[in-house]
Coordinates of C-alpha atoms and ligand atoms in Angstrom, one line a residue:
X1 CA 112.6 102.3 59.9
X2 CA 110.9 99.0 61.5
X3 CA 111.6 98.5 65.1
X4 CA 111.5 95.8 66.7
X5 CA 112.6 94.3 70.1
X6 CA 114.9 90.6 70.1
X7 CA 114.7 89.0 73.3
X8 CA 117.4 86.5 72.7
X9 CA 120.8 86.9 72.8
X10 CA 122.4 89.2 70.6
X11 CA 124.7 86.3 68.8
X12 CA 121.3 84.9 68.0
X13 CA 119.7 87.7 66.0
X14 CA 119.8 87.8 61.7
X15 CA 120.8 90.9 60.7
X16 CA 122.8 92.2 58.1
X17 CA 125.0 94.2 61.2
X18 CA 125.1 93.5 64.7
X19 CA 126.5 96.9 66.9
X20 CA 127.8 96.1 69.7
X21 CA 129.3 99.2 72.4
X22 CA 133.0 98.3 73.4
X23 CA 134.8 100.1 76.4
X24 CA 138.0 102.0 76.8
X25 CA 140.0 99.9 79.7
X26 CA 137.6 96.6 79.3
X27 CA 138.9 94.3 77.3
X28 CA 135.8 92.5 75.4
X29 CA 136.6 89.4 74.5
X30 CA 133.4 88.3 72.4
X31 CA 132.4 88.0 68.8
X32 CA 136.3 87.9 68.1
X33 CA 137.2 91.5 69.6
X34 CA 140.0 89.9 71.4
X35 CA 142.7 89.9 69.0
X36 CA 141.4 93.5 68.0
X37 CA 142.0 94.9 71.7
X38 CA 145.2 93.2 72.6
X39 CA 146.9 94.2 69.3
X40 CA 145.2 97.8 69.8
X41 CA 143.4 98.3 66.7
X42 CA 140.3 98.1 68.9
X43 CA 140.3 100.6 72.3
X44 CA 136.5 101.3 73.0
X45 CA 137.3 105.3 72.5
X46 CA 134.1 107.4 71.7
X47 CA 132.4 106.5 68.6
X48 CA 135.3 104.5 67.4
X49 CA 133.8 102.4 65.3
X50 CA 135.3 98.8 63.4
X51 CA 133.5 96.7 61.3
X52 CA 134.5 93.0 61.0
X53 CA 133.1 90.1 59.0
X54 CA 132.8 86.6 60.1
X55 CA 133.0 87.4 63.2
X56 CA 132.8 84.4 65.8
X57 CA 129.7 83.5 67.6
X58 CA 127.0 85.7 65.6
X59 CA 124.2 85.0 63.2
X60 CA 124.1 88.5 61.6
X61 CA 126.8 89.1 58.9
X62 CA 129.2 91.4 59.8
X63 CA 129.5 92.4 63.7
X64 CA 130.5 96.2 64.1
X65 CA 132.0 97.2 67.3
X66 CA 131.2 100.5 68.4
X67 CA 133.4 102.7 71.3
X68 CA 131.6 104.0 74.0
X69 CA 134.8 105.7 75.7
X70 CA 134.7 105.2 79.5
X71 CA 132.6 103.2 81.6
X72 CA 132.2 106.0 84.3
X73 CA 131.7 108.6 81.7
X74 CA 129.3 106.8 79.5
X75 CA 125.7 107.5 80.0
X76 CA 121.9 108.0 78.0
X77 CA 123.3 110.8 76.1
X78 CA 126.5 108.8 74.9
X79 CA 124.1 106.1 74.0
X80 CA 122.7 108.1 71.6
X81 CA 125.1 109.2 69.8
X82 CA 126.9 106.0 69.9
X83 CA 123.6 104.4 68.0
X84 CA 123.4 107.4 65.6
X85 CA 127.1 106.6 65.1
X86 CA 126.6 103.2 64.0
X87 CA 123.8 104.0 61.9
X88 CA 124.9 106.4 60.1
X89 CA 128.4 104.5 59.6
X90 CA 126.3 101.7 58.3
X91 CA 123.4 103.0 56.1
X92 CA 126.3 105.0 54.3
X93 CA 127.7 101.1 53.6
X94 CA 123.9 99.8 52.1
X95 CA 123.0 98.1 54.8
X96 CA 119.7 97.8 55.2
X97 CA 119.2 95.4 58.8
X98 CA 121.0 96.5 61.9
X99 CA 120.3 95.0 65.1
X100 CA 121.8 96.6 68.4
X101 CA 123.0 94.5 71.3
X102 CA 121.5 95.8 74.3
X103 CA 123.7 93.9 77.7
X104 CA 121.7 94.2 80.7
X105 CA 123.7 96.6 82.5
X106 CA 121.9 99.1 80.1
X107 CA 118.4 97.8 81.4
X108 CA 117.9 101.1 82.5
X109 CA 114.7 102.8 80.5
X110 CA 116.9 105.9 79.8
X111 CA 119.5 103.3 77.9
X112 CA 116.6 101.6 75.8
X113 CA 114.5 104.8 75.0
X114 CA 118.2 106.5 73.7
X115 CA 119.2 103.7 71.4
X116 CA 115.9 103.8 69.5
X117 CA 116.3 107.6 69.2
X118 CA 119.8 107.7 68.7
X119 CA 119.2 105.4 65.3
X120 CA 116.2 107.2 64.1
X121 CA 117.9 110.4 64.4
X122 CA 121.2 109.0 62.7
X123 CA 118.4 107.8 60.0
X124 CA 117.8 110.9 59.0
X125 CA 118.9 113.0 56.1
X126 CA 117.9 116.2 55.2
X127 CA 117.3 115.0 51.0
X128 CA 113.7 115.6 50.6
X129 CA 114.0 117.5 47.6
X130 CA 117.0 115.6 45.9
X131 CA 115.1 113.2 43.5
X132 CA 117.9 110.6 43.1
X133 CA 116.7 107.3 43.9
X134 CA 119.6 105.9 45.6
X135 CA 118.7 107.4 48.9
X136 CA 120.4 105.7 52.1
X137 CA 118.6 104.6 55.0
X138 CA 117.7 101.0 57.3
X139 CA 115.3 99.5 57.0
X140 CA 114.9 97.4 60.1
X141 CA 116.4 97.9 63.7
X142 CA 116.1 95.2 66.2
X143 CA 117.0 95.6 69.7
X144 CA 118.3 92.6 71.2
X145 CA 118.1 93.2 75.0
X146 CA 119.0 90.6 77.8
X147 CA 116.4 92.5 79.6
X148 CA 112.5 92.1 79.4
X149 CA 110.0 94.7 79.7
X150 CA 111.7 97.2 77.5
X151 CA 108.9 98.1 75.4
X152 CA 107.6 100.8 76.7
X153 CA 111.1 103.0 76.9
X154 CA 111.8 101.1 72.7
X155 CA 108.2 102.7 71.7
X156 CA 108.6 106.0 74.0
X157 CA 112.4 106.5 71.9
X158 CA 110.3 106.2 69.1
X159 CA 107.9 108.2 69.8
X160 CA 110.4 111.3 70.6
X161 CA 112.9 110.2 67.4
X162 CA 110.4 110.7 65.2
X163 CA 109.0 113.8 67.0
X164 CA 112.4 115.7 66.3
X165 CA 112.5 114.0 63.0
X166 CA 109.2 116.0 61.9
X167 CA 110.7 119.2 63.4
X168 CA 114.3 118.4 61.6
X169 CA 111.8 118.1 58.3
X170 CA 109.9 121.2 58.9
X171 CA 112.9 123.7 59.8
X172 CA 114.6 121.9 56.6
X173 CA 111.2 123.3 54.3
X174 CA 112.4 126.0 52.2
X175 CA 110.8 129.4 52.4
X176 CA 109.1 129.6 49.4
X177 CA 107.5 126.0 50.0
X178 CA 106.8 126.3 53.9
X179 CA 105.0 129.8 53.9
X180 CA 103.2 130.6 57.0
X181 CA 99.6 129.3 55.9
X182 CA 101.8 126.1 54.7
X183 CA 103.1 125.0 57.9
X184 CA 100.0 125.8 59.2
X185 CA 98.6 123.1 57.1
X186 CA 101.3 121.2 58.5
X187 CA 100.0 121.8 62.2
X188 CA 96.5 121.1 61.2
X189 CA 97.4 117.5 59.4
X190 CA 99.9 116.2 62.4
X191 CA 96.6 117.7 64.6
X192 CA 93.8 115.0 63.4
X193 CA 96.6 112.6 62.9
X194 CA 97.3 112.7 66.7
X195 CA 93.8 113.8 68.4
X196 CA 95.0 117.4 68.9
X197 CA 92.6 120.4 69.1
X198 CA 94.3 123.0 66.3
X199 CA 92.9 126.3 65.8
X200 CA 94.1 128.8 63.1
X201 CA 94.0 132.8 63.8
X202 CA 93.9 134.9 60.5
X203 CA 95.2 138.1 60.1
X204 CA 91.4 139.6 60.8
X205 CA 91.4 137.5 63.8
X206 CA 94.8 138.7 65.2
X207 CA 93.7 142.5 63.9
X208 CA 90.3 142.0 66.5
X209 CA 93.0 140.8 69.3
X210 CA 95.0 143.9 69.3
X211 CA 98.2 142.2 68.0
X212 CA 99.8 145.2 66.8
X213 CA 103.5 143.7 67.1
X214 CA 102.5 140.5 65.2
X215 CA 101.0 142.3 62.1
X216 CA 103.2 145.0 61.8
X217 CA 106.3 142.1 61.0
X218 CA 103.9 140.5 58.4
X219 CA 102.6 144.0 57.0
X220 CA 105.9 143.8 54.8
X221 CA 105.2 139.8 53.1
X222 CA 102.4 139.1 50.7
X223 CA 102.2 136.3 52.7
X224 CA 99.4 136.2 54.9
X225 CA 100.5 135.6 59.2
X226 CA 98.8 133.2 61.2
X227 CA 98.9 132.1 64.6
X228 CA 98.7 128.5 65.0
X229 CA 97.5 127.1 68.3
X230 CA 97.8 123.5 69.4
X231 CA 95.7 121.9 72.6
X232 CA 96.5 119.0 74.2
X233 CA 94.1 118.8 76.9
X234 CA 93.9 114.8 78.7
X235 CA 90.5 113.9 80.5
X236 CA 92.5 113.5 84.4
X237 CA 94.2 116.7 83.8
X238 CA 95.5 118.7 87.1
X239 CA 93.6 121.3 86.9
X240 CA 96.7 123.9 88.5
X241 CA 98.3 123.5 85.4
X242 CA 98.3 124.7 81.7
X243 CA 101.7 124.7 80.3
X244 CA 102.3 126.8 77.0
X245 CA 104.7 126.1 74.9
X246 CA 105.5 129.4 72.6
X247 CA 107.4 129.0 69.0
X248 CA 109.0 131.8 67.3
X249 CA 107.6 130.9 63.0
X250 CA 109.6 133.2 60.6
X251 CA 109.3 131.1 57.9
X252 CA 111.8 133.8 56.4
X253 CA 113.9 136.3 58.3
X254 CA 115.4 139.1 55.6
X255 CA 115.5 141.4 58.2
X256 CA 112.9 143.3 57.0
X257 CA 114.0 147.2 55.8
X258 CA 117.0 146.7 58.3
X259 CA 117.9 143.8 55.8
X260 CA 120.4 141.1 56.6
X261 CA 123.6 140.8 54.2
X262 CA 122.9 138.5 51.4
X263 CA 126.0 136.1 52.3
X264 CA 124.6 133.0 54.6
X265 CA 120.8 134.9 54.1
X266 CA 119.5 131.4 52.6
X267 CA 120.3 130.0 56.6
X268 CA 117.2 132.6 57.5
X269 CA 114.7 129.4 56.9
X270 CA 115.4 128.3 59.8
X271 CA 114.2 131.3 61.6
X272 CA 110.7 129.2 62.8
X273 CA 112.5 126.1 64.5
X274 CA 111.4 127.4 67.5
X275 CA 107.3 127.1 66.2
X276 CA 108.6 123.8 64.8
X277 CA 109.6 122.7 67.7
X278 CA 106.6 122.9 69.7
X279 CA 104.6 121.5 67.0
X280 CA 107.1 118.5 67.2
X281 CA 106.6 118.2 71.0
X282 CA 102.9 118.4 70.1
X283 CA 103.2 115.2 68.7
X284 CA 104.6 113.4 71.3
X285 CA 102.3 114.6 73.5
X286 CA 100.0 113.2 72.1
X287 CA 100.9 110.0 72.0
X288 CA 102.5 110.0 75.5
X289 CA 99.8 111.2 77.3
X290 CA 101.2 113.3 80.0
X291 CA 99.1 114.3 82.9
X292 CA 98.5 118.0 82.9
X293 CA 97.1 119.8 79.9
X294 CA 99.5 121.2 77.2
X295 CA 98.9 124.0 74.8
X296 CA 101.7 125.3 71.9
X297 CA 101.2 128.9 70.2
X298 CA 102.8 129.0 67.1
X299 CA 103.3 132.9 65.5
X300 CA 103.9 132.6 61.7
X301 CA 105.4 135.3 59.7
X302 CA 107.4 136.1 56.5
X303 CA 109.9 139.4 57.5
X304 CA 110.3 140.9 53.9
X305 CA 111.0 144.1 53.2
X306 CA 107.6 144.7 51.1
X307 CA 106.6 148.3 50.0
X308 CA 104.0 148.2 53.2
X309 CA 106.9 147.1 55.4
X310 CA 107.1 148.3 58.5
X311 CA 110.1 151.4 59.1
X312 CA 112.5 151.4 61.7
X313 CA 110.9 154.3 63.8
X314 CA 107.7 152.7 63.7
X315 CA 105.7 152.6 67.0
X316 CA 103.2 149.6 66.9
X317 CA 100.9 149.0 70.2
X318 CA 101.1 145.5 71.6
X319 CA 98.5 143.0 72.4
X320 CA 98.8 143.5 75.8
X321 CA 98.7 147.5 75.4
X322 CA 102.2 148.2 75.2
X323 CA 103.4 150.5 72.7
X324 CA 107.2 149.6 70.8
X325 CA 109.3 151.6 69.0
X326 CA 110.7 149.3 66.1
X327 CA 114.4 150.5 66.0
X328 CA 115.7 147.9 64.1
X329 CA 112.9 145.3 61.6
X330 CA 115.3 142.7 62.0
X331 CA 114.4 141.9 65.7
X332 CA 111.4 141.3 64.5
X333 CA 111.2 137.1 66.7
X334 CA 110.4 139.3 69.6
X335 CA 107.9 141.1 68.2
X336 CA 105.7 138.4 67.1
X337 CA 106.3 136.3 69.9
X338 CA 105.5 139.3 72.3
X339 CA 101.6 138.9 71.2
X340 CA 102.1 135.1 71.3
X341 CA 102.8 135.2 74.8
X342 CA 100.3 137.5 75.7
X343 CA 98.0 135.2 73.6
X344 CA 98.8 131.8 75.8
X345 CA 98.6 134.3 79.2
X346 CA 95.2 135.2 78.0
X347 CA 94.1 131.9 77.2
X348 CA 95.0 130.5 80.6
X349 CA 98.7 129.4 80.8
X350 CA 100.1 128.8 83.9
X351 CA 103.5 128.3 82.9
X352 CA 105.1 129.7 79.8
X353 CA 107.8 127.7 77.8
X354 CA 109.3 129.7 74.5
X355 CA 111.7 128.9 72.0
X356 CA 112.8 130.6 69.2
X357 CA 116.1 131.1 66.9
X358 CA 116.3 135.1 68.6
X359 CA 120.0 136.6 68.7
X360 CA 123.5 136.2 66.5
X361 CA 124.5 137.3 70.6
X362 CA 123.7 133.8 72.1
X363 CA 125.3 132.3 69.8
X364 CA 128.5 135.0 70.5
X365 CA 128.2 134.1 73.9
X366 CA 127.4 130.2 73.9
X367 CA 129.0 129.3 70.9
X368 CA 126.8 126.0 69.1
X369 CA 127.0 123.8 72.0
X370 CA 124.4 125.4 74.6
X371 CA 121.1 126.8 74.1
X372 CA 120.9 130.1 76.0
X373 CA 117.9 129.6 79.1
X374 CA 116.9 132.7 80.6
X375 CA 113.9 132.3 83.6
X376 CA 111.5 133.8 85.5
X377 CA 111.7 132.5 88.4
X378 CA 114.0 129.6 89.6
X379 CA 111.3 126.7 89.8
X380 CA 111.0 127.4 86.2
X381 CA 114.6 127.4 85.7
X382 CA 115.3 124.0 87.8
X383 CA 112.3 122.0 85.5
X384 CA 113.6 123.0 82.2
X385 CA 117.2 122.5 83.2
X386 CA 116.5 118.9 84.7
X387 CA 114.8 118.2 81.5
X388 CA 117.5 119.5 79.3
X389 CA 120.2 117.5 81.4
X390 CA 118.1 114.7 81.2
X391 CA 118.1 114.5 77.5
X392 CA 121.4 115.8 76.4
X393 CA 120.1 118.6 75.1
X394 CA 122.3 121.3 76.9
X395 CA 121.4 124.6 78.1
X396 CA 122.9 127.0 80.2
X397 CA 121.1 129.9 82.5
X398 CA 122.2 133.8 81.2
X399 CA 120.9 136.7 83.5
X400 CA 117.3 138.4 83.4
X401 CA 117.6 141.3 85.6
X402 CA 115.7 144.2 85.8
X403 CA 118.1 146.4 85.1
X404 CA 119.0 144.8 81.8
X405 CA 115.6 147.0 80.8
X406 CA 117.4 150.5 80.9
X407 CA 119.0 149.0 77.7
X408 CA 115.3 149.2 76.1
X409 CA 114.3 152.6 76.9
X410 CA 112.5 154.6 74.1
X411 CA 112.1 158.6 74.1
X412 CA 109.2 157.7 72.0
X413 CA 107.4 154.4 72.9
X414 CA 107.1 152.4 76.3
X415 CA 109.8 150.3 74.9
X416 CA 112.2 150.1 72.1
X417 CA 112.9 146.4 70.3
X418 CA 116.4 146.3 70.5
X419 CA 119.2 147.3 73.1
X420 CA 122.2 148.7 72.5
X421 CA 125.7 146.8 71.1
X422 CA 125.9 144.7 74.7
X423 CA 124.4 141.7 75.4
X424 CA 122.2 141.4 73.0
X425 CA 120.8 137.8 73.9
X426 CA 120.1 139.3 77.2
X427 CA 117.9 142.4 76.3
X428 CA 116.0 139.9 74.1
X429 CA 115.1 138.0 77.2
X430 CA 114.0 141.4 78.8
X431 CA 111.9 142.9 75.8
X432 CA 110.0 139.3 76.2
X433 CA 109.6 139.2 80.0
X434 CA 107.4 142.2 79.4
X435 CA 105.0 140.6 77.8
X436 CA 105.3 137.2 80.1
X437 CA 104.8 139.4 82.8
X438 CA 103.8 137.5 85.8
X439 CA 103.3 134.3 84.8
X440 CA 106.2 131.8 85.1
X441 CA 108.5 131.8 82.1
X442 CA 111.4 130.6 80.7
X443 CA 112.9 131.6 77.8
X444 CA 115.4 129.2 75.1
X445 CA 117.4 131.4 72.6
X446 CA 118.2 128.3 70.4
X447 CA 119.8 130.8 67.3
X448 CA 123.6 128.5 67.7
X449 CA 121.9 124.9 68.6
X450 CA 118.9 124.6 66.1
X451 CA 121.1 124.0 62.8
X452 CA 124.2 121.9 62.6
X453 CA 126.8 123.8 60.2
X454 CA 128.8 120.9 59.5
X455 CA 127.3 116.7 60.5
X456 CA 128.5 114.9 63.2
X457 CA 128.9 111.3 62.9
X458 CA 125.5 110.8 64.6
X459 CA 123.3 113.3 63.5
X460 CA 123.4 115.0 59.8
X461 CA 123.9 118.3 59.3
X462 CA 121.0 121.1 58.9
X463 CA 118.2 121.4 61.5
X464 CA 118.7 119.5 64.8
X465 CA 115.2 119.5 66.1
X466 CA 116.1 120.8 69.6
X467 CA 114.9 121.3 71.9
X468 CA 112.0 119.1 71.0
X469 CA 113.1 116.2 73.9
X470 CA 113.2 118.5 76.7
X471 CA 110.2 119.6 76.4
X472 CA 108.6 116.9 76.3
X473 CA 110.4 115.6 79.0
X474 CA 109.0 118.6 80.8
X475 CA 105.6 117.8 80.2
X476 CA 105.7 114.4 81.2
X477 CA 107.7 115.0 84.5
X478 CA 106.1 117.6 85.3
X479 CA 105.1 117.5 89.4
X480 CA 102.8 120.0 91.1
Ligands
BES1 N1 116.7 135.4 63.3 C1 117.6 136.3 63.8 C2 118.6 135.8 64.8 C3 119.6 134.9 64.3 C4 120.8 135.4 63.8 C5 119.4 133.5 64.2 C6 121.8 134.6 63.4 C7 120.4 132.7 63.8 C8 121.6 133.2 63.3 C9 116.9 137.5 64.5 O1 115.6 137.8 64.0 C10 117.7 138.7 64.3 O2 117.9 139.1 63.2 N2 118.2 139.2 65.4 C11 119.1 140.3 65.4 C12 118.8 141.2 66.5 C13 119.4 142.6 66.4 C14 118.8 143.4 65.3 C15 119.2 143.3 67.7 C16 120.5 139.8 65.5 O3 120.8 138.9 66.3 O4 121.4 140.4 64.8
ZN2 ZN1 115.7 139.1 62.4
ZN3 ZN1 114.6 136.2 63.1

């Protein structure tokens, strides 16, 4: 999709569809809306959307009016969706030229930055591997803004649309395409596309690290693990800080020997949108330059039940010393992301950010609408939560008390990998905080908001790419 920026008015601009956002209890009396309101065809509810041809007072074609509910109500977030909306509304139509009309009370950078990432995530389909050749998308997308100076918040939506669009791509890869030395392939491409350090660890490399809880989950796949690290690393970095950003990568979760039912098992692909995630953010990064230095850890694994599988009973020592009894293989995300964040700790994080598709529980307790955010301490908590609000991308604080970590005890091992049948999302958080010990953390349990079940009229269904804009919304606000 070609972006561009119009700075005439919006009636001026060719396209082959002109969006313009309409408002419950405003009458808009341009580009022939009138008649539409007064009769009531037309109210300006949410993402009500009417397309009408020959419309007065336009170049483009067809004008399409799209409802942004509420004035009071309406802000970045609703943009966004409002865009997808009409993009997705019109590339289903063939048509190939949108343009958006942009009225100056959105001059706001936030209002800019989420049209351009509300289309480019409407854009997107999750076809790569249907070969028919009459795939739907636009082609060009002009913003026509009353307002100048809006091209740094266009090319900064941009920027983060096609961020999450690569993460929506890689969490759509298949298992048996996207292996764990295949998306680390991936990693290394985006890397010297973008000016990113990338290093590669090998299962020899991980064996000399200690990472007993890594390598017993992959002991089961003939698919070799990897641990994929990522540096971002700007020449006027502060110095204080080092944020890590830490991705659970199952490329496959079958539970392992405590194997998964086979009804919905295909979803288990999506088991590394977490590691995709932080690769996505990567990206932006780079091209936004924040001011502190940013590094993502990426653990990659298959969990197959292989005859060297690992047993429930197994006691594997962590990198950080820690022995765990494996109760159950299918909690295997903690497991591998347990090393991971003693990996980041030990190569001088400051701050620790994960993200990883952990429980069925948070999704029990949060439904699909809220990411579960569990933090170490409550500046940690306030960032990521300011970023998440920021971007729409909701999340919602669950407890981390110590003593959640009774649930853990082992008669055998320092710790056990699963709790009991209560709050599972919770004693997750716990098993993990052991291995962020003291370093600030916070922890997203994206299992329910990762993967759409069914679309929405702006966004398509399958992977969502969250929580991709929060973080890097977190690196680039980030204030000592
Ligand atoms: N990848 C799953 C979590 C998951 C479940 C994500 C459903 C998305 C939808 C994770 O590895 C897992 O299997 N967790 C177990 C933990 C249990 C064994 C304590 C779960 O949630 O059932
Ligand atoms: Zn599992
Ligand atoms: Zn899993």
């Amino acid at each position: 999709m070609q972006i561009t920026v119009e700075p005439k008015p919006a009636g001026q601009v060719e396209a082959d569809a002109l969006i313009v956002p309409v408002f419950e209890g405003r009458k808009d009396a341009r580009f022939g809306a009138a008649d539409l309101f007064n009769s009531g065809e037309v109210a300006g509810k949410p993402l009500e959307l009417t397309l009408l041809h020959h419309a007065p007072g336009v170049r483009a074609t067809r004008v399409l009016l799209a409802g942004g509910g509420k004035p009071e109500k309406f802000d970045a977030a609703e943009m966004r969706r409002l865009s997808g909306a009409a993009v997705r509304f019109l590339k289903a139509k063939s048509i190939k030229n949108v343009a958006f009309a942009l009225d100056p009370e959105f001059g706001g950078d936030g209002y800019a930055s989420a049209v351009i990432e509300g289309a480019i995530l409407g854009d997107f389909e999750p076809d790569r591997y249907k070969t028919s050749d009459d795939k739907k998308s636009i082609d060009g997308f002009a913003l026509a803004a009353g307002t100048p100076g809006l091209d740094t918040a266009v090319e900064r939506g941009r920027i983060v649309g096609e961020a999450q669009n690569f993460t929506r791509d890689l969490v759509n890869q298949p298992a048996n395409r996207l292996t764990p030395l295949a998306m680390a392939d991936v990693a290394r491409k985006m890397a010297a596309e973008s000016g990113l350090e990338c290093e590669v660890l090998d299962r020899d490399e991980m064996e000399k690290l200690g990472m007993g809880a890594l390598l017993g989950v992959a002991q089961g796949s003939a698919e070799p693990p990897v641990m994929i690290v990522l540096g971002y690393r700007p020449a006027d970095a502060r110095a204080s800080v080092h944020l890590g950003l830490v991705g659970k990568g199952v490329t496959f979760d079958t539970g392992g020997i405590s194997i998964k039912p086979a009804d919905g098992m295909e979803k288990m692909k999506y088991d590394m949108a977490g590691g995709a995630a932080m690769i996505g953010a990567m990206r932006a990064i780079a091209q936004l330059r924040p001011a502190i230095r940013v590094s993502a850890f990426v653990p990659c694994v298959e969990n197959m039940p292989g005859s060297r599988a690992q047993r429930p009973g197994d006691i594997v020592t962590a990198m950080n010393g820690k022995t765990i009894e494996v109760v159950n293989t299918d909690a295997e995300g903690r497991l591998i992301l347990a090393d991971a964040l003693t990996y980041a700790r030990r190569r001088g994080c400051t701050h620790l950010v994960d993200a990883a598709t952990l429980t069925g529980a948070v999704v029990v307790a949060l439904g699909h609408l809220n990411a579960g955010l569990f933090a170490s301490e409550d500046g940690m908590r306030d960032r990521v939560l300011a970023a998440s609000r920021a971007e729409g991308e909701r999340m919602w604080p669950l407890p981390l008390e110590e003593d959640y970590k009774e649930y853990l005890k082992s008669s055998f091992a320092d710790i056990a990998n699963v709790g009991g049948r209560w709050g599972g999302a919770v004693t997750a958080a716990i098993f993990l905080k052991e291995f962020a010990e003291d370093t600030p953390w916070t922890h997203l349990d994206i299992a329910g908001t990762a993967w759409l079940d069914e679309s929405k009229p702006y966004l398509a269904k399958g992977p969502t790419g969250l929580p991709v804009r929060t973080l890097v919304r977190l690196a680039m606000d980030w204030k000592d």
